[in-house]
PDB file of C-alpha atoms (C1' of nucleotides) in Angstrom:
ATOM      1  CA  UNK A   5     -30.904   7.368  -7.705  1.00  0.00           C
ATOM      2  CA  UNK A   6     -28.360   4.719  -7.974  1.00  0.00           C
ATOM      3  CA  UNK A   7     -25.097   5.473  -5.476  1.00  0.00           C
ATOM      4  CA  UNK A   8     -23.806   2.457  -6.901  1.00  0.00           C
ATOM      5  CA  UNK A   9     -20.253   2.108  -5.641  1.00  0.00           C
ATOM      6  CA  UNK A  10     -19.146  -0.634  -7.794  1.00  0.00           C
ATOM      7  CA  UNK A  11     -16.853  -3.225  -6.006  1.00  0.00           C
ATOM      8  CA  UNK A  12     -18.948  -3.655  -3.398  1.00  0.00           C
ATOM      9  CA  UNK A  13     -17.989  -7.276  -1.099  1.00  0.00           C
ATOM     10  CA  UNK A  14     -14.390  -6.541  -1.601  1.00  0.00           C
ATOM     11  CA  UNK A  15     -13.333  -7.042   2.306  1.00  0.00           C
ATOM     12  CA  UNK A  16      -9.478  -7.034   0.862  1.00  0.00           C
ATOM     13  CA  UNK A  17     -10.502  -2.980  -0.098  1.00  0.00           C
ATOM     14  CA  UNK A  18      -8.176  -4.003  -3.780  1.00  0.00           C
ATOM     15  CA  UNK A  19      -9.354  -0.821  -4.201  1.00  0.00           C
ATOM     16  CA  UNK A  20      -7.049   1.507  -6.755  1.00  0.00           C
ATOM     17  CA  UNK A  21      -6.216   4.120  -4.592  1.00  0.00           C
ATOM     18  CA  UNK A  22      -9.042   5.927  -3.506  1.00  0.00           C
ATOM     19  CA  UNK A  23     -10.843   6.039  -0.283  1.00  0.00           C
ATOM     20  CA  UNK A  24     -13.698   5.198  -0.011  1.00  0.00           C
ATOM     21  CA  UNK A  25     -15.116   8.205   2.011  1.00  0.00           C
ATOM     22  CA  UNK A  26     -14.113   9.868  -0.869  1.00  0.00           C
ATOM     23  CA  UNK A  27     -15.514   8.109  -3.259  1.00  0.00           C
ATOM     24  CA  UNK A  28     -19.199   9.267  -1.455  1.00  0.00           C
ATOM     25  CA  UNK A  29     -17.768  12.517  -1.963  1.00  0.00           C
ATOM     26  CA  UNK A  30     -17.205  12.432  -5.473  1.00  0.00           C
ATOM     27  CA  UNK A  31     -20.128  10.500  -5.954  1.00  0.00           C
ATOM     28  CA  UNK A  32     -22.180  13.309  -4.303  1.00  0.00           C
ATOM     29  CA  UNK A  33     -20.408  16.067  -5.612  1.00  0.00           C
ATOM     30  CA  UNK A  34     -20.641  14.688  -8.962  1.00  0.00           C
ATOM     31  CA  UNK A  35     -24.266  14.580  -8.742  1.00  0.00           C
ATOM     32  CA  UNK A  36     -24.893  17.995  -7.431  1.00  0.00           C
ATOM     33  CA  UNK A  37     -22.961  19.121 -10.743  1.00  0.00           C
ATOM     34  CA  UNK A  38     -24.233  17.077 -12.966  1.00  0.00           C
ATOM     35  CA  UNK A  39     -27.886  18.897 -11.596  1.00  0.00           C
ATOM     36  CA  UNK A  40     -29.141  15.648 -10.458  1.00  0.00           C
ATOM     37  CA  UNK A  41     -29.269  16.950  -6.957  1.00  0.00           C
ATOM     38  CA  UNK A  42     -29.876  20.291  -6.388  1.00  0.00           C
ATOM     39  CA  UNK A  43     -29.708  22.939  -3.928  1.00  0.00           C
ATOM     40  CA  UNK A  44     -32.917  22.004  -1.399  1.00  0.00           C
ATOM     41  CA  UNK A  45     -33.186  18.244  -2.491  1.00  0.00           C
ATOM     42  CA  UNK A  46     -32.839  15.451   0.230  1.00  0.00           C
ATOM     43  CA  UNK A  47     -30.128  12.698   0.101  1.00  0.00           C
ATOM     44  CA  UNK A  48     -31.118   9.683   0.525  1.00  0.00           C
ATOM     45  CA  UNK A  49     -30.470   8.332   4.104  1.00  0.00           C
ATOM     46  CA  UNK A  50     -27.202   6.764   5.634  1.00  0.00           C
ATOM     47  CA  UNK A  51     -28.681   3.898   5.813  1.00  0.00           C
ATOM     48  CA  UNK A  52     -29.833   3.841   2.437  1.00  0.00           C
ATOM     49  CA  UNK A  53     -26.112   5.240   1.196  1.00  0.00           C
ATOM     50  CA  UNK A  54     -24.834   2.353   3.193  1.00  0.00           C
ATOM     51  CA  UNK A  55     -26.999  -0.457   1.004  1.00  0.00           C
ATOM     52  CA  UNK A  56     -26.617   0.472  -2.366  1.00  0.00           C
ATOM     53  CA  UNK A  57     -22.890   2.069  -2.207  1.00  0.00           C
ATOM     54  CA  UNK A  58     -21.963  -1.290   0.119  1.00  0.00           C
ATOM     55  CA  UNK A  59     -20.013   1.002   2.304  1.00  0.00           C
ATOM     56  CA  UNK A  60     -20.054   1.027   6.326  1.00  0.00           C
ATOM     57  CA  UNK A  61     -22.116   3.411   8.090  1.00  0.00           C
ATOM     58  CA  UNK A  62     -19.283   5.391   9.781  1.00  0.00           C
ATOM     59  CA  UNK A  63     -17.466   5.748   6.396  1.00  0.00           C
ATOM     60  CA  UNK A  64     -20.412   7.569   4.602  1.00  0.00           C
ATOM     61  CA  UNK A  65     -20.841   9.549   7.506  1.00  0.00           C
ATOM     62  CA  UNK A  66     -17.693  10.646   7.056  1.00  0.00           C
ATOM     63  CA  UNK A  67     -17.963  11.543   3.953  1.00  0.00           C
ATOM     64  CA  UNK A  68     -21.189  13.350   4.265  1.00  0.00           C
ATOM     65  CA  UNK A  69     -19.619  15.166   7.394  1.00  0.00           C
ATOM     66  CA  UNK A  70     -16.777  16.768   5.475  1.00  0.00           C
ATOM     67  CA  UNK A  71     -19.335  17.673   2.694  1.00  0.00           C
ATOM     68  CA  UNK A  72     -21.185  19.399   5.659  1.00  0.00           C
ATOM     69  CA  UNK A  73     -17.880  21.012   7.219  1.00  0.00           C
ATOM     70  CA  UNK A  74     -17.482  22.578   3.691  1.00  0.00           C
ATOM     71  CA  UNK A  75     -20.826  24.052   3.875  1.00  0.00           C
ATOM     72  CA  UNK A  76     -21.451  21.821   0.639  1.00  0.00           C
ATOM     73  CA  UNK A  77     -24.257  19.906   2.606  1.00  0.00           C
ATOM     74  CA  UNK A  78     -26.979  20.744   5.411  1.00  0.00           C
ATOM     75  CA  UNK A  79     -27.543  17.698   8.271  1.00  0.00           C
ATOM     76  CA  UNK A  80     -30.981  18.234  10.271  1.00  0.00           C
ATOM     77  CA  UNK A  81     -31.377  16.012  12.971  1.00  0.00           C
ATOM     78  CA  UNK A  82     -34.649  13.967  12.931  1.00  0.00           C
ATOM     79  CA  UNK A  83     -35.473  15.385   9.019  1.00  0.00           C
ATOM     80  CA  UNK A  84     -32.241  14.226   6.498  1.00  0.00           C
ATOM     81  CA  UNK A  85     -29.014  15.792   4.946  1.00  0.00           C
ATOM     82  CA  UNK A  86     -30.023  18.485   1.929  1.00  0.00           C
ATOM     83  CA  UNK A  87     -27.593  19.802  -0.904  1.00  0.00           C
ATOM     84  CA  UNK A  88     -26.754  23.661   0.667  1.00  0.00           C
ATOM     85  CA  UNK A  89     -28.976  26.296  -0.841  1.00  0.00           C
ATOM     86  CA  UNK A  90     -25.690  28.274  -0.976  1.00  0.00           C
ATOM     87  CA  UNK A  91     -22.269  27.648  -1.884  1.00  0.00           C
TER      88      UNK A  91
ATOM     89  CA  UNK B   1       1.674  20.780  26.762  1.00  0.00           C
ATOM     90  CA  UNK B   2      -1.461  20.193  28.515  1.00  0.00           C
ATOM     91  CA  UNK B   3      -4.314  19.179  26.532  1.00  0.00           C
ATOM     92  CA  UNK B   4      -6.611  18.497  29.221  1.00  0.00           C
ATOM     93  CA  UNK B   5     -10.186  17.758  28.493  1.00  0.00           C
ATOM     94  CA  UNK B   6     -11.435  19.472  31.550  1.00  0.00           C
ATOM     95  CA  UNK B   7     -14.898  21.631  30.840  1.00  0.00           C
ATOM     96  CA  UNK B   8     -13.190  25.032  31.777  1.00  0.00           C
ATOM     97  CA  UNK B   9     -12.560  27.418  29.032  1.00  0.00           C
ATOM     98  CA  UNK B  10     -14.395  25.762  26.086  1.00  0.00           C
ATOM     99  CA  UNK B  11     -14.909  28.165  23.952  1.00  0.00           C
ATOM    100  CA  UNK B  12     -18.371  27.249  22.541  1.00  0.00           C
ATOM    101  CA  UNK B  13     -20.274  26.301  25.773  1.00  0.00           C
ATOM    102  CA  UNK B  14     -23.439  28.528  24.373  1.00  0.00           C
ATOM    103  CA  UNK B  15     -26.320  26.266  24.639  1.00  0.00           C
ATOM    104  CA  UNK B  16     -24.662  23.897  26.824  1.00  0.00           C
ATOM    105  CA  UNK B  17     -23.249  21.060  25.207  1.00  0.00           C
ATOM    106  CA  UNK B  18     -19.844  20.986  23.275  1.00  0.00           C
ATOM    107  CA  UNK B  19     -19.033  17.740  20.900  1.00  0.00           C
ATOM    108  CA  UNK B  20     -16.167  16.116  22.228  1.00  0.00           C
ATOM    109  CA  UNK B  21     -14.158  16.479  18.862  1.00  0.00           C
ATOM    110  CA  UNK B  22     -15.034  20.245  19.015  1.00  0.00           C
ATOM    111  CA  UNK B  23     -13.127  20.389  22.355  1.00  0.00           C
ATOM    112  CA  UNK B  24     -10.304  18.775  20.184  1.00  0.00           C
ATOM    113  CA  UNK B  25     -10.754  21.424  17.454  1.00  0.00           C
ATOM    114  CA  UNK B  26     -10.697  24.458  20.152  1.00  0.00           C
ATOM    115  CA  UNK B  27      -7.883  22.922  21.889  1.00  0.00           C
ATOM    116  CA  UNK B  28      -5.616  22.700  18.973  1.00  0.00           C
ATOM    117  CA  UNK B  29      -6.781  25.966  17.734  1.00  0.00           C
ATOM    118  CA  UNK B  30      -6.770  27.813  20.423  1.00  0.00           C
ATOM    119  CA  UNK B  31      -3.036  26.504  21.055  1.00  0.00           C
ATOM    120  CA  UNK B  32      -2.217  27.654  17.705  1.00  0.00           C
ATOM    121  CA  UNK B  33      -4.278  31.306  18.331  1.00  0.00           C
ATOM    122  CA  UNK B  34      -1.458  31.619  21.224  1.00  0.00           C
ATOM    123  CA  UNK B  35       1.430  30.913  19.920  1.00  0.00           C
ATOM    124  CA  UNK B  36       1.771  27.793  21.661  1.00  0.00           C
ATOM    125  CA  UNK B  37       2.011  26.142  18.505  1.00  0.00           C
ATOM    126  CA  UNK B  38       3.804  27.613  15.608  1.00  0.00           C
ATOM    127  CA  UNK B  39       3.437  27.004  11.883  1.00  0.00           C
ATOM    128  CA  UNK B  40       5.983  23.553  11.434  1.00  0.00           C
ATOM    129  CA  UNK B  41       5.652  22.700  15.108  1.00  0.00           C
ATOM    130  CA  UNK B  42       4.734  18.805  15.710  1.00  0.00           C
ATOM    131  CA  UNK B  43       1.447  17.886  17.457  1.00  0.00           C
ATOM    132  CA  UNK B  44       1.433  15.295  20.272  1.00  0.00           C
ATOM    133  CA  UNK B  45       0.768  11.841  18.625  1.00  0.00           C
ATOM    134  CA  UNK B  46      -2.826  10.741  18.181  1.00  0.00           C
ATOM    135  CA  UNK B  47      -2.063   8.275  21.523  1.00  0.00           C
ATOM    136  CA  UNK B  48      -0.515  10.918  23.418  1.00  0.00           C
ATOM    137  CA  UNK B  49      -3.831  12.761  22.496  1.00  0.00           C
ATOM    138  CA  UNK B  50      -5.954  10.464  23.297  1.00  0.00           C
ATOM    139  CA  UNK B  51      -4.039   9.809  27.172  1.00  0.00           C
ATOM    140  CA  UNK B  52      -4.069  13.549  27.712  1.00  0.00           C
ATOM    141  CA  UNK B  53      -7.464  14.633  26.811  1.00  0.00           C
ATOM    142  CA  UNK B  54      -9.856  11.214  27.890  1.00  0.00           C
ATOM    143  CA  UNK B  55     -10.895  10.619  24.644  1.00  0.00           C
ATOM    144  CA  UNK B  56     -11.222   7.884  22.411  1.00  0.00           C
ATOM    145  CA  UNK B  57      -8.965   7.620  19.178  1.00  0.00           C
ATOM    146  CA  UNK B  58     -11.193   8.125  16.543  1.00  0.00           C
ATOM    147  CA  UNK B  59     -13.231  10.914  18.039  1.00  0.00           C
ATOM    148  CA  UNK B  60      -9.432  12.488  18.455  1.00  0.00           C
ATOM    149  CA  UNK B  61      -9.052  11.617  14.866  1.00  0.00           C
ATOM    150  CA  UNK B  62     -12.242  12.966  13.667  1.00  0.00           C
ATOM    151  CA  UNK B  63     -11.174  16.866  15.235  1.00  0.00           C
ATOM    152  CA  UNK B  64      -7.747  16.191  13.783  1.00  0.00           C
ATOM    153  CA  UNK B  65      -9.419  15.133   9.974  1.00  0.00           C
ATOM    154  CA  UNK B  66     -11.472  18.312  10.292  1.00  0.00           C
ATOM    155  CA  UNK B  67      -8.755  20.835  10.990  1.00  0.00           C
ATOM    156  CA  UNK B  68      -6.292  18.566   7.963  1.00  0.00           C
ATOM    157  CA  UNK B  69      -9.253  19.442   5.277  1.00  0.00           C
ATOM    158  CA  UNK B  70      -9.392  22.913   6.044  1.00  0.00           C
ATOM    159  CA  UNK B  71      -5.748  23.626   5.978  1.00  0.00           C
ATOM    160  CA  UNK B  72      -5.076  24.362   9.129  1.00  0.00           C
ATOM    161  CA  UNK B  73      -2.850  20.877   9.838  1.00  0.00           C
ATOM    162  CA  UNK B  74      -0.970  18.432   7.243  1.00  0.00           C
ATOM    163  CA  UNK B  75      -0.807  15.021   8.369  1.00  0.00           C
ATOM    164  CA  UNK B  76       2.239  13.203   7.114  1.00  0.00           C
ATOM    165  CA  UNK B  77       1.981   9.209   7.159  1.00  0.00           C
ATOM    166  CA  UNK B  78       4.409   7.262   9.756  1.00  0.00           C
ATOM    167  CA  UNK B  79       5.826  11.580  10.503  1.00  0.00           C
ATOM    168  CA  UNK B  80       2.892  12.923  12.717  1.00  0.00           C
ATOM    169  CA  UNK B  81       0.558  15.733  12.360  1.00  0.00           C
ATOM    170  CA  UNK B  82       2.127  19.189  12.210  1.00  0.00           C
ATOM    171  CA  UNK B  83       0.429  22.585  11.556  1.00  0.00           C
ATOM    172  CA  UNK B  84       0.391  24.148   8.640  1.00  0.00           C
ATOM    173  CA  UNK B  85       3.193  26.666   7.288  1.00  0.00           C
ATOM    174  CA  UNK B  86       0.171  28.772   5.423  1.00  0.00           C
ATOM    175  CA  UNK B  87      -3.086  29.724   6.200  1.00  0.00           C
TER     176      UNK B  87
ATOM    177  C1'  DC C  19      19.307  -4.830   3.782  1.00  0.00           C
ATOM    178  C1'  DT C  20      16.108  -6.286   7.321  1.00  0.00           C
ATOM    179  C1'  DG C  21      13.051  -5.923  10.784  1.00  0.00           C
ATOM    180  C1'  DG C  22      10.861  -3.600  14.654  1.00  0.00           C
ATOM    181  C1'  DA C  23       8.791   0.507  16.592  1.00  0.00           C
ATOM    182  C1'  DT C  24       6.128   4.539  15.894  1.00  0.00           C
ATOM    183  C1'  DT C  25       2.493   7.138  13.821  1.00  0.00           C
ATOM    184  C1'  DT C  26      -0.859   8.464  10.638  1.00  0.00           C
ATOM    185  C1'  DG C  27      -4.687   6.782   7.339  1.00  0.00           C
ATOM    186  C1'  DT C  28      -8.641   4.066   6.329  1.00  0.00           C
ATOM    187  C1'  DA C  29     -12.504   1.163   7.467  1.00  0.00           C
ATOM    188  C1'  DC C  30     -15.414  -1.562  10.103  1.00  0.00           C
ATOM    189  C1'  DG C  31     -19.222  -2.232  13.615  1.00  0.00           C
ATOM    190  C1'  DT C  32     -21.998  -0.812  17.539  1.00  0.00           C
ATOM    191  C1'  DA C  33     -24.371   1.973  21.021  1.00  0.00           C
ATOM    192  C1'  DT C  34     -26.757   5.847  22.529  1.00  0.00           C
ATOM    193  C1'  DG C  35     -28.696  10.550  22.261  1.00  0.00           C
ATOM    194  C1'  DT C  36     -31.731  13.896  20.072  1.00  0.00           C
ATOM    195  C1'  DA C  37     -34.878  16.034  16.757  1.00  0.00           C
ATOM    196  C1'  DT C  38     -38.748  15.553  13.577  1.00  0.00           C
ATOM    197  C1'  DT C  39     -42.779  13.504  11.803  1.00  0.00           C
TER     198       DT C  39
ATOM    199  C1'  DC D   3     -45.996   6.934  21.726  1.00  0.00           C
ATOM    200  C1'  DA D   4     -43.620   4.966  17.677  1.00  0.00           C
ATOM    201  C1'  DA D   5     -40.857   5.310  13.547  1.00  0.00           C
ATOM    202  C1'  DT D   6     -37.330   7.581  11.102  1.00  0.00           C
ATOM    203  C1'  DA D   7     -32.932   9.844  10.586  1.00  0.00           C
ATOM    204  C1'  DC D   8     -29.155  12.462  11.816  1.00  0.00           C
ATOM    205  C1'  DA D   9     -25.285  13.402  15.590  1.00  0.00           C
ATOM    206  C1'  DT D  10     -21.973  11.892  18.706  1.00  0.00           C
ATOM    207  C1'  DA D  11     -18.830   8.591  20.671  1.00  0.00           C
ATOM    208  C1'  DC D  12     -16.713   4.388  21.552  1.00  0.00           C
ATOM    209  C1'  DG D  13     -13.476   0.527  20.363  1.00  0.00           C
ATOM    210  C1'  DT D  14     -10.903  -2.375  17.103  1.00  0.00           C
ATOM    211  C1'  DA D  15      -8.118  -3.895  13.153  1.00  0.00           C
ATOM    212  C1'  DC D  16      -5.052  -3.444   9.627  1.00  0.00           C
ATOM    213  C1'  DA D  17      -2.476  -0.826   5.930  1.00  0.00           C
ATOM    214  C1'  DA D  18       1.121   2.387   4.780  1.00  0.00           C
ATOM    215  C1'  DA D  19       4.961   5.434   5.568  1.00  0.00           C
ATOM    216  C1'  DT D  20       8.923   6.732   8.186  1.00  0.00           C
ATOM    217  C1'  DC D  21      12.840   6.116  11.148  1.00  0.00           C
ATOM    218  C1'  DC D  22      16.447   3.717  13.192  1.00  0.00           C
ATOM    219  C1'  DA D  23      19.121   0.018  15.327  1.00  0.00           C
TER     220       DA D  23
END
DNA sequence: CTGGATTTGTACGTATGTATT
DNA sequence: CAATACATACGTACAAATCCA
């Protein structure tokens, strides 16, 4: 799995316009549609989010928090984040 | 408006431990769920927030982000945060 | 028109707590 | 007990939009 963010080392953020919390929510989203994740699969971890999309800890959490808030995702504590069984 | 942080009244004090930026969620809503704040009404700024309630500004802002996605606030840029006309 | 003040929006980094393996 | 991983919370900085003197 790739979670490749592109742009990564830009400090100035010359992003276009897009956040990039939501570009981890995109990239997520996408990926449940496209079937590569599906319901009951693990995410990879924060910290692993955090290397290969080059994005700050808090920011993916953020992401993945809202994803969780829309019942999209499942967080358990000590195990990972899983794609909902339900949506 | 009060906005104290104080432990009294917290609606979700089952199991004993309530997130601080839930406290900010139940505040807000339950200030709404009174009438205390009407649909185009103007919240207190994020620093006003933060004074009142004890807590830090991105814990404020996290409560506030979570109530903006689900539609029950609209943040306007350099305006403030108001609530939202429709739910 | 300009510039300052206010306020939200985004992003970073760090620390600590808690659950699971 | 140790390692892993999520959950919560703090503080800081700067960008962007709005308002007004």
């Amino acid at each position: 799995m790739v979670y490749s963010a592109g742009l990564a080392g830009s400090i100035t953020m010359a992003r276009g316009f897009t956040p990039l919390y939501q570009r981890v929510i995109d990239t997520i989203e996408g990926d449940i549609r496209t079937g590569r994740l599906k319901p009951g699969d693990q995410l990879p971890s924060t910290d692993q989010l955090r290397q290969s999309m080059g994005i700050s800890p808090g920011t993916i959490r953020k992401g993945i928090d809202m994803l969780i808030d829309r019942g999209v995702l499942r967080g358990h504590q000590g195990l990972g984040v899983f794609v909902a069984e339900k949506s």
